[in-house]
Coordinates of C-alpha atoms and ligand atoms in Angstrom, one line a residue:
Chain A
X1 CA -0.1 0.0 0.2
X2 CA 1.4 3.6 -0.6
X3 CA 1.0 5.9 2.0
X4 CA 2.8 8.8 0.9
X5 CA 3.2 10.6 -2.7
X6 CA 4.9 13.1 -3.6
X7 CA 4.1 14.3 -7.5
X8 CA 6.8 16.9 -8.6
X9 CA 7.2 18.7 -6.2
X10 CA 9.4 21.9 -6.7
X11 CA 10.3 25.0 -4.6
X12 CA 12.3 28.3 -5.8
X13 CA 13.3 31.1 -3.6
X14 CA 12.8 34.2 -5.1
X15 CA 14.3 37.9 -3.9
X16 CA 13.8 40.4 -6.4
X17 CA 14.9 39.6 -9.7
X18 CA 17.1 37.0 -7.9
X19 CA 15.2 33.4 -8.2
X20 CA 16.9 30.0 -7.1
X21 CA 15.5 26.9 -7.3
X22 CA 16.0 24.8 -4.4
X23 CA 14.0 21.6 -5.6
X24 CA 13.4 20.9 -8.8
X25 CA 11.2 18.0 -9.3
X26 CA 10.8 15.7 -7.0
X27 CA 9.0 12.7 -7.3
X28 CA 8.4 9.9 -5.1
X29 CA 5.9 6.8 -3.3
X30 CA 6.7 5.8 -0.1
X31 CA 5.0 2.4 1.0
X32 CA 2.9 2.3 4.1
X33 CA 5.6 1.1 7.3
X34 CA 8.8 1.8 5.3
X35 CA 11.5 4.1 7.0
X36 CA 12.9 5.9 4.1
X37 CA 15.7 8.0 5.1
X38 CA 16.6 11.3 2.8
X39 CA 20.4 11.8 2.0
X40 CA 22.2 14.8 0.5
X41 CA 25.3 17.5 1.1
X42 CA 24.8 20.0 3.1
X43 CA 22.0 22.7 1.7
X44 CA 20.3 20.4 -1.0
X45 CA 16.8 21.5 0.4
X46 CA 16.6 18.5 2.8
X47 CA 15.2 20.3 5.5
X48 CA 13.0 22.2 2.8
X49 CA 11.2 18.9 1.2
X50 CA 10.7 17.8 4.8
X51 CA 9.3 21.1 5.9
X52 CA 7.3 21.4 3.1
X53 CA 6.1 17.7 3.5
X54 CA 4.8 19.2 7.2
X55 CA 3.1 21.7 5.7
X56 CA 5.3 24.4 7.5
X57 CA 6.4 25.9 4.1
X58 CA 3.9 26.2 0.3
X59 CA 5.7 24.4 -2.5
X60 CA 5.8 25.9 -5.8
X61 CA 4.7 23.5 -7.5
X62 CA 3.4 20.1 -7.3
X63 CA 1.5 18.0 -4.8
X64 CA 1.6 15.9 -1.6
X65 CA -1.0 12.9 -1.3
X66 CA -1.5 11.2 1.8
X67 CA -3.4 7.7 1.2
X68 CA -5.6 9.5 -1.4
X69 CA -5.7 13.6 0.5
X70 CA -4.1 16.0 -0.2
X71 CA -2.4 17.5 1.9
X72 CA -0.6 21.4 2.6
X73 CA -1.5 22.7 5.9
X74 CA 0.7 21.4 9.2
X75 CA -2.0 18.7 10.5
X76 CA -1.8 15.9 13.3
X77 CA -1.4 13.0 10.4
X78 CA 2.4 14.0 10.0
X79 CA 4.4 14.1 13.4
X80 CA 7.8 16.1 13.2
X81 CA 11.0 15.4 15.0
X82 CA 12.8 18.4 15.0
X83 CA 16.4 18.7 14.7
X84 CA 17.1 20.8 17.9
X85 CA 13.9 18.7 19.2
X86 CA 11.5 21.8 20.0
X87 CA 10.6 20.1 23.4
X88 CA 8.3 23.0 24.9
X89 CA 10.4 23.9 27.4
X90 CA 7.5 25.0 29.8
X91 CA 5.7 22.2 29.7
X92 CA 6.8 18.8 31.7
X93 CA 7.9 15.8 30.1
X94 CA 4.2 14.3 30.3
X95 CA 2.6 17.4 29.5
X96 CA 5.2 17.5 26.2
X97 CA 3.8 14.1 25.5
X98 CA 0.1 14.9 26.3
X99 CA -0.1 17.8 24.6
X100 CA -1.0 16.3 21.0
X101 CA -3.7 14.0 22.7
X102 CA -5.1 17.1 24.1
X103 CA -5.4 19.2 21.1
X104 CA -7.2 16.1 19.4
X105 CA -9.5 15.8 22.5
X106 CA -8.9 12.5 23.1
X107 CA -10.5 11.4 26.4
X108 CA -8.8 11.7 29.6
X109 CA -8.1 8.3 30.4
X110 CA -6.8 7.3 27.1
X111 CA -4.5 9.9 27.2
X112 CA -3.1 8.8 30.3
X113 CA -2.7 5.1 29.3
X114 CA -1.0 6.4 26.0
X115 CA 1.5 8.3 27.8
X116 CA 2.1 6.0 30.3
X117 CA 2.7 3.5 27.8
X118 CA 4.9 5.8 25.5
X119 CA 6.9 6.8 28.4
X120 CA 7.7 3.3 29.8
X121 CA 8.5 2.5 25.7
X122 CA 11.2 4.7 25.7
X123 CA 12.2 4.2 29.3
X124 CA 11.5 7.6 30.4
X125 CA 9.6 6.3 33.5
X126 CA 10.5 8.6 36.9
X127 CA 11.2 11.3 34.3
X128 CA 7.5 12.4 34.2
X129 CA 7.7 15.1 35.8
X130 CA 11.0 16.5 34.5
X131 CA 11.4 19.8 32.1
X132 CA 13.3 19.1 29.2
X133 CA 16.0 21.5 30.6
X134 CA 16.8 18.9 32.9
X135 CA 17.2 15.9 30.5
X136 CA 20.2 14.4 29.0
X137 CA 20.5 15.0 24.8
X138 CA 19.2 11.0 24.6
X139 CA 16.1 11.4 26.7
X140 CA 15.3 14.3 24.4
X141 CA 15.5 12.7 21.4
X142 CA 13.4 10.0 22.9
X143 CA 10.6 13.0 24.6
X144 CA 10.6 14.2 21.0
X145 CA 9.8 10.8 19.5
X146 CA 7.3 9.5 21.1
X147 CA 5.4 13.0 21.4
X148 CA 5.4 12.5 17.6
X149 CA 3.7 9.4 17.9
X150 CA 1.2 10.2 20.7
X151 CA -0.7 12.0 18.1
X152 CA -1.3 9.4 16.4
X153 CA -0.1 10.1 13.3
X154 CA 0.2 8.2 9.8
X155 CA 3.8 8.9 9.0
X156 CA 6.5 10.7 10.8
X157 CA 8.8 13.0 9.2
X158 CA 12.1 13.7 11.1
X159 CA 15.0 16.5 10.7
X160 CA 18.5 14.9 11.8
X161 CA 17.0 13.4 14.8
X162 CA 20.2 12.6 16.1
X163 CA 22.3 15.8 14.5
X164 CA 22.5 17.6 18.1
X165 CA 24.2 14.4 19.8
X166 CA 27.8 13.2 19.7
X167 CA 29.2 10.0 18.0
X168 CA 28.8 7.4 20.7
X169 CA 25.3 8.9 22.1
X170 CA 24.6 8.5 17.8
X171 CA 25.0 5.2 18.0
X172 CA 22.9 4.2 20.6
X173 CA 20.0 6.1 20.0
X174 CA 19.6 4.9 16.6
X175 CA 19.2 1.4 18.2
X176 CA 17.2 2.8 20.7
X177 CA 15.0 4.5 17.5
X178 CA 14.9 1.4 15.6
X179 CA 13.3 -1.3 18.5
X180 CA 10.9 1.7 18.6
X181 CA 9.9 2.2 15.2
X182 CA 9.4 -1.7 15.7
X183 CA 7.3 -1.8 18.1
X184 CA 5.2 1.0 16.6
X185 CA 5.3 0.0 12.7
X186 CA 5.0 3.4 11.2
X187 CA 6.0 5.3 8.1
X188 CA 9.0 7.5 8.4
X189 CA 11.1 9.4 6.5
X190 CA 14.5 10.6 7.9
X191 CA 16.4 13.1 6.8
X192 CA 20.2 12.7 7.2
X193 CA 23.6 13.4 6.0
X194 CA 25.5 10.5 7.7
X195 CA 25.5 7.3 5.6
X196 CA 26.2 4.9 8.4
X197 CA 22.8 6.1 10.1
X198 CA 21.2 5.8 6.9
X199 CA 22.6 2.6 6.5
X200 CA 21.7 1.1 9.9
X201 CA 18.0 2.4 10.0
X202 CA 16.5 3.1 6.7
X203 CA 14.3 0.5 4.0
X204 CA 15.5 2.7 1.3
X205 CA 17.5 5.9 0.8
X206 CA 17.1 8.6 -1.5
X207 CA 19.7 10.6 -2.5
X208 CA 19.5 14.8 -3.1
X209 CA 22.1 16.3 -5.3
X210 CA 22.7 19.4 -4.6
X211 CA 22.3 20.7 -8.6
X212 CA 18.9 22.2 -8.7
X213 CA 17.5 19.7 -6.0
X214 CA 16.7 16.8 -7.8
X215 CA 16.8 12.6 -6.4
X216 CA 19.7 11.0 -7.7
X217 CA 19.0 7.6 -6.7
X218 CA 17.1 5.6 -5.0
X219 CA 18.6 2.6 -2.6
X220 CA 17.0 -0.3 -1.1
X221 CA 18.8 -1.5 1.4
X222 CA 17.2 -4.8 2.4
X223 CA 18.6 -6.5 5.5
X224 CA 17.7 -8.3 8.6
X225 CA 17.3 -6.0 11.7
X226 CA 18.8 -5.6 14.0
X227 CA 21.7 -4.6 11.6
X228 CA 26.0 -5.3 12.2
X229 CA 27.4 -2.8 11.3
X230 CA 30.4 -4.7 11.1
X231 CA 28.6 -7.1 8.1
X232 CA 30.3 -7.4 4.7
X233 CA 26.8 -6.4 3.2
X234 CA 26.4 -3.5 5.3
X235 CA 30.0 -2.0 4.1
X236 CA 29.0 -2.5 0.6
X237 CA 25.8 -0.4 1.1
X238 CA 27.9 2.0 3.2
X239 CA 30.6 2.3 0.5
X240 CA 27.7 2.6 -2.7
X241 CA 25.9 5.5 -0.8
X242 CA 29.2 7.0 0.1
X243 CA 29.9 6.9 -3.5
X244 CA 26.5 8.2 -4.2
X245 CA 27.2 11.6 -1.6
X246 CA 30.6 12.5 -3.5
X247 CA 28.8 13.0 -6.9
X248 CA 26.0 14.3 -5.3
X249 CA 28.0 17.2 -3.6
X250 CA 29.9 17.5 -7.2
X251 CA 26.8 18.3 -9.4
X252 CA 27.0 21.8 -7.9
Chain B
X1 CA 33.8 16.0 56.8
X2 CA 30.5 16.6 58.5
X3 CA 32.3 16.6 61.8
X4 CA 34.2 20.3 60.8
X5 CA 31.6 21.6 59.6
X6 CA 30.0 21.3 62.8
X7 CA 32.9 22.3 65.2
X8 CA 33.8 25.5 65.1
X9 CA 37.6 26.0 66.3
X10 CA 38.7 28.2 68.7
X11 CA 41.5 29.9 66.5
X12 CA 40.6 29.6 63.2
X13 CA 42.7 30.1 60.2
X14 CA 42.0 31.4 56.5
X15 CA 43.2 28.4 55.1
X16 CA 42.2 25.6 57.0
X17 CA 38.5 26.7 55.8
X18 CA 37.1 24.3 52.9
X19 CA 35.9 26.4 49.6
X20 CA 32.3 26.2 51.4
X21 CA 33.0 27.7 54.1
X22 CA 35.6 30.4 52.4
X23 CA 33.0 31.0 49.5
X24 CA 30.5 31.8 52.6
X25 CA 32.6 33.8 54.4
X26 CA 33.0 36.3 51.3
X27 CA 29.9 36.1 50.7
X28 CA 28.8 37.2 53.7
X29 CA 31.6 40.1 54.5
X30 CA 32.4 41.4 51.2
X31 CA 29.2 43.7 51.3
X32 CA 29.6 43.9 54.6
X33 CA 33.0 45.6 54.4
X34 CA 31.6 47.7 51.2
X35 CA 28.9 49.5 53.4
X36 CA 31.2 49.8 56.1
X37 CA 33.2 51.7 53.6
X38 CA 30.6 53.9 52.5
X39 CA 29.0 54.3 56.4
X40 CA 33.0 55.4 56.9
X41 CA 32.8 58.0 53.8
X42 CA 29.9 59.7 55.2
X43 CA 30.9 59.7 58.7
X44 CA 33.7 61.5 57.5
X45 CA 32.2 64.2 55.1
X46 CA 29.6 65.1 57.9
X47 CA 32.7 65.6 59.9
X48 CA 34.4 67.5 57.6
X49 CA 31.2 69.7 56.8
X50 CA 29.5 69.7 60.4
X51 CA 25.9 70.7 59.6
X52 CA 22.6 69.0 60.7
X53 CA 21.3 70.9 57.3
X54 CA 23.8 70.0 54.8
X55 CA 24.7 66.1 55.6
X56 CA 23.8 64.9 58.9
X57 CA 25.7 62.1 60.5
X58 CA 24.9 58.8 60.0
X59 CA 24.3 58.3 63.3
X60 CA 21.3 60.8 64.0
X61 CA 20.1 59.4 60.6
X62 CA 20.2 56.1 62.4
X63 CA 18.0 57.4 65.2
X64 CA 15.2 59.3 62.4
X65 CA 15.3 56.0 61.4
X66 CA 14.4 54.4 64.5
X67 CA 11.7 56.8 65.5
X68 CA 10.0 56.0 62.1
X69 CA 8.9 52.8 63.9
X70 CA 7.1 55.3 67.1
X71 CA 5.3 57.5 64.2
X72 CA 2.4 56.1 62.5
X73 CA 2.4 58.7 60.3
X74 CA 5.4 57.5 58.0
X75 CA 3.6 54.6 57.7
X76 CA 0.3 55.7 56.9
X77 CA 2.6 57.7 54.1
X78 CA 4.3 54.8 52.9
X79 CA 1.6 52.5 52.8
X80 CA -0.8 55.2 50.8
X81 CA 2.3 55.5 48.6
X82 CA 2.6 51.2 48.1
X83 CA -1.5 51.7 47.3
X84 CA -0.6 53.6 44.6
X85 CA 2.3 51.9 42.9
X86 CA 0.1 48.7 43.2
X87 CA -2.8 50.7 41.3
X88 CA -0.6 52.5 38.7
X89 CA 1.8 48.8 38.2
X90 CA -1.7 46.8 38.1
X91 CA -3.0 49.0 35.2
X92 CA -0.1 49.4 33.4
X93 CA 0.0 45.3 33.3
X94 CA -3.6 45.2 32.1
X95 CA -3.6 47.4 29.1
X96 CA 0.0 46.7 28.6
X97 CA 0.7 42.6 28.7
X98 CA -3.1 42.6 26.2
X99 CA -1.2 45.4 23.9
X100 CA 2.2 43.2 23.9
X101 CA 0.6 40.6 23.2
X102 CA -1.1 41.6 20.3
X103 CA 1.7 44.2 18.4
X104 CA 4.1 40.7 19.3
X105 CA 1.2 38.5 16.8
X106 CA -0.2 41.0 14.3
X107 CA 1.8 42.7 11.8
X108 CA -0.9 45.0 11.7
X109 CA -1.3 45.9 15.1
X110 CA 2.6 46.4 15.0
X111 CA 2.2 49.1 12.1
X112 CA -0.8 50.6 13.8
X113 CA 0.4 51.2 17.4
X114 CA 4.3 51.3 17.1
X115 CA 4.6 55.3 15.5
X116 CA 2.2 56.1 18.5
X117 CA 4.4 54.2 20.7
X118 CA 7.5 55.2 19.6
X119 CA 6.7 58.7 19.9
X120 CA 5.2 58.8 23.5
X121 CA 7.5 56.8 24.6
X122 CA 9.7 59.9 24.1
X123 CA 8.4 62.1 26.3
X124 CA 9.7 62.1 29.4
X125 CA 7.8 61.2 32.3
X126 CA 8.3 64.3 34.8
X127 CA 6.9 66.3 31.8
X128 CA 3.6 64.4 32.2
X129 CA 3.2 66.1 35.7
X130 CA 1.4 69.3 34.4
X131 CA -0.9 67.8 32.0
X132 CA -2.0 64.8 34.3
X133 CA -3.0 67.6 37.2
X134 CA -4.6 69.9 34.7
X135 CA -6.9 66.2 33.9
X136 CA -7.0 64.1 37.4
X137 CA -6.4 67.3 40.0
X138 CA -4.7 66.9 42.8
X139 CA -4.4 63.2 44.7
X140 CA -4.0 59.5 43.7
X141 CA -5.5 60.4 40.1
X142 CA -2.2 62.4 38.8
X143 CA 0.0 59.9 40.5
X144 CA -1.4 56.7 39.6
X145 CA -1.8 58.0 36.0
X146 CA 1.8 58.8 35.9
X147 CA 2.7 55.5 37.6
X148 CA 0.8 53.4 35.4
X149 CA 2.2 55.7 32.3
X150 CA 5.9 54.8 33.4
X151 CA 5.4 51.5 33.5
X152 CA 3.3 51.2 30.3
X153 CA 6.2 51.1 27.9
X154 CA 8.7 49.0 29.6
X155 CA 5.7 46.1 29.8
X156 CA 4.5 46.9 26.1
X157 CA 8.3 46.2 24.8
X158 CA 9.0 43.5 26.9
X159 CA 6.1 41.4 26.4
X160 CA 6.4 42.2 22.5
X161 CA 10.1 41.4 22.6
X162 CA 8.6 38.4 24.8
X163 CA 6.5 36.9 21.8
X164 CA 8.8 37.6 19.4
X165 CA 11.3 36.0 20.3
X166 CA 9.7 32.3 20.5
X167 CA 11.0 29.9 18.3
X168 CA 9.1 29.6 15.2
X169 CA 9.6 25.5 15.5
X170 CA 7.4 25.9 18.7
X171 CA 4.5 26.8 16.4
X172 CA 4.9 24.4 13.9
X173 CA 5.5 22.0 16.6
X174 CA 2.5 23.0 17.6
X175 CA 0.4 22.8 14.6
X176 CA 1.5 20.0 13.4
X177 CA 0.1 18.5 16.8
X178 CA -3.5 20.1 16.1
X179 CA -3.7 23.0 17.9
X180 CA -5.5 25.2 17.0
X181 CA -5.0 29.1 17.3
X182 CA -6.5 29.5 21.0
X183 CA -4.9 26.7 21.8
X184 CA -1.3 28.1 20.1
X185 CA -2.0 31.8 21.8
X186 CA -2.7 29.8 25.5
X187 CA 0.1 27.0 25.4
X188 CA 2.5 28.5 23.4
X189 CA 2.4 31.9 23.3
X190 CA 1.8 33.1 26.9
X191 CA 4.3 31.0 28.7
X192 CA 6.8 31.3 25.9
X193 CA 6.8 34.8 26.3
X194 CA 6.0 34.8 30.8
X195 CA 9.9 35.0 31.2
X196 CA 9.9 38.3 29.7
X197 CA 6.1 39.9 30.4
X198 CA 7.9 39.4 34.0
X199 CA 10.7 41.0 33.1
X200 CA 8.9 44.2 31.9
X201 CA 6.8 43.7 35.4
X202 CA 9.6 43.8 37.4
X203 CA 10.7 47.3 35.1
X204 CA 7.9 48.9 35.3
X205 CA 7.1 47.7 39.3
X206 CA 10.7 49.4 39.5
X207 CA 10.0 52.5 37.7
X208 CA 6.9 53.0 39.2
X209 CA 8.2 53.3 42.4
X210 CA 10.6 56.0 41.7
X211 CA 7.8 57.5 39.0
X212 CA 5.3 58.2 42.4
X213 CA 7.7 59.7 44.7
X214 CA 8.5 62.5 41.9
X215 CA 5.1 62.8 41.2
X216 CA 3.8 63.5 45.1
X217 CA 6.8 65.5 45.7
X218 CA 4.6 68.1 42.8
X219 CA 1.1 66.9 42.3
X220 CA -0.4 65.5 46.2
X221 CA -0.5 66.4 49.9
X222 CA -0.2 63.1 50.6
X223 CA 2.5 60.5 50.9
X224 CA 5.9 59.0 51.1
X225 CA 7.4 61.6 47.9
X226 CA 4.9 64.3 50.5
X227 CA 6.8 63.3 53.1
X228 CA 10.4 63.4 51.9
X229 CA 9.2 67.3 50.7
X230 CA 7.6 68.1 54.3
X231 CA 10.9 67.0 55.8
X232 CA 13.1 69.1 53.5
X233 CA 11.0 72.3 54.2
X234 CA 11.4 71.8 58.1
X235 CA 15.4 71.4 57.5
X236 CA 14.8 68.1 58.8
X237 CA 18.0 66.5 56.7
X238 CA 18.2 63.7 58.9
X239 CA 14.3 62.5 58.6
X240 CA 15.2 63.6 54.8
X241 CA 17.7 60.8 54.5
X242 CA 16.1 58.6 57.2
X243 CA 13.1 58.3 54.5
X244 CA 15.6 58.2 51.5
X245 CA 16.9 54.8 53.1
X246 CA 13.4 53.7 53.9
X247 CA 12.7 54.4 50.4
X248 CA 15.6 52.4 48.8
X249 CA 14.8 49.1 51.8
X250 CA 10.9 49.4 50.4
X251 CA 11.7 49.2 46.4
X252 CA 14.3 46.5 47.0
X253 CA 12.1 44.3 48.6
X254 CA 9.6 45.2 45.9
X255 CA 12.2 44.1 43.5
X256 CA 13.2 40.9 45.3
X257 CA 9.5 40.0 45.6
X258 CA 8.3 40.3 42.0
X259 CA 11.7 38.0 41.1
X260 CA 10.7 35.4 43.5
X261 CA 7.5 35.4 42.0
X262 CA 8.8 34.9 38.8
X263 CA 11.0 32.4 39.7
X264 CA 7.7 30.4 41.1
X265 CA 5.9 30.9 37.8
X266 CA 9.4 30.3 35.2
X267 CA 10.7 26.9 37.3
X268 CA 11.0 25.5 33.4
X269 CA 13.7 27.6 32.5
Ligands
LIG1 N1 13.7 31.1 3.6 C1 14.9 30.7 2.3 N2 15.0 31.6 1.9 C2 16.1 31.6 1.0 N3 16.8 30.2 0.4 C3 16.2 29.6 1.4 C4 15.1 29.6 2.6 N4 15.3 28.1 3.5 C5 16.0 28.0 2.9 N5 16.9 28.4 1.6 C6 18.1 27.6 0.9 O1 17.9 26.4 0.5 C7 18.9 25.9 0.3 C8 18.1 24.3 0.8 O2 18.2 24.6 2.3 P1 18.2 23.1 3.3 O3 17.9 23.8 4.9 O4 16.7 22.7 2.9 O5 19.0 22.5 3.3 P2 19.8 21.0 4.1 O6 19.7 20.4 3.0 O7 18.5 20.7 5.4 O8 20.8 21.8 4.7 P3 21.4 21.0 6.3 O9 21.9 19.6 5.7 O10 23.1 22.1 6.3 O11 20.5 20.8 7.3 C9 19.8 26.4 1.1 O12 21.0 26.6 -0.3 C10 19.7 27.6 1.3 O13 20.2 28.7 1.1
LIG2 MG1 18.7 20.9 7.0

């Protein structure tokens, strides 16, 4: 089943006479429950693409279909995890997680139950009443992830969700994210510029090129989970994506 | 370690103190030293001029201060002035916060109100005294008006800054979780701007406390500022100085109160 359809999406920024094409003509389809990474050099338009999908920005041309509906405004059908997490600092962990459910008028009991389940799943028991400033980077990341899940979105959009943590933490978080995702079985589009992260997590990697933001390649990664980072097949995928990324970078 | 801190050794030398103790000592001693130096300087100057009218000694000022505790008049004036400050401050908040929030979220409102605000803000607050006396006569009216006006600008400007400084991501996040406009206002704009609103409130209260005394010099026949003018005309300089010290104390206490309230309200910061 196709969950998301992106048709001829284009984005041009203009200031006065100066126009620059950030996204050329992007089309792709995402299967239900697929984990898709969008990989590309810095400045190629990854964040722009994701925020258009979320409805934070308007596309210059093209359509986005979620299920069979056209979407353009932000909505709870698309959960978003921000690069800096954007947890509301004035709300506790639990209030943050409850927020999307409250906005959708989920009955109180169900809210409590879902929040408890998600907090437990993300190993945040006992941290319910902490404010975001009192959390470690990893805890913030997990809170942001389950907050996005709490709204029961049809698809999860993540912008470099591990950009703000160091290398060692990153691998651990990737493993945690994978196990959370395996439990939730939700469609994910994740932006990253980290090849290892893309190979570890994704069913499929879409590589964007800098030149007029087009799709350079679409790579499927068919390895059993959890993935062995030392395995030969894993390395092969990494090498392939690395050379693609170099190519993407040169295409300026 | 526990024992060392509990027992107080007879001959204590600075090098034997733990870092924590030294910090505490420093915390207590530093203000004591600077204050004593100031009072010492004051004392020397008062000896030099040798005139109770020009510069009373710290001692006679202190005596005047102690005398306040037996004169209900001083406290009545102080209470009256505090009441004016609180009323004027409340007006500044009740008008300023909504206006600031509106200007923070709406570009049109900003375009309409910004020139007005910009002009009025440039009028020195004391320049309002004659007009406020014409409008409100003498007594509570002009003083409350001036306190409110003095505070209004800091409240409005701080509230605007507070709203504008809220990260766009929070708005996006709330929208993508299904929040409507009212919910965004209630759960994002208000709490997000709160620290700056409290900052504005602090400025308004401090400014109000200053404005009220000035206003009372001129526009009223009761209150703390009036008591000071009275002391001056009666040439009771030591009472005047004591009143100034009391005024400083009260202002300091009000500031501490609003800071404490702010800390409770923005624990998350
Ligand atoms: N509001 C804007 N106005 C003009 N140009 C913009 C705007 N937003 C983004 N751009 C341009 O679009 C291009 C893509 O930006 P984007 O943030 O999507 O890149 P990215 O792939 O996410 O990069 P990174 O990996 O560094 O986060 C950049 O060259 C940027 O300068
Ligand atoms: Mg980006």
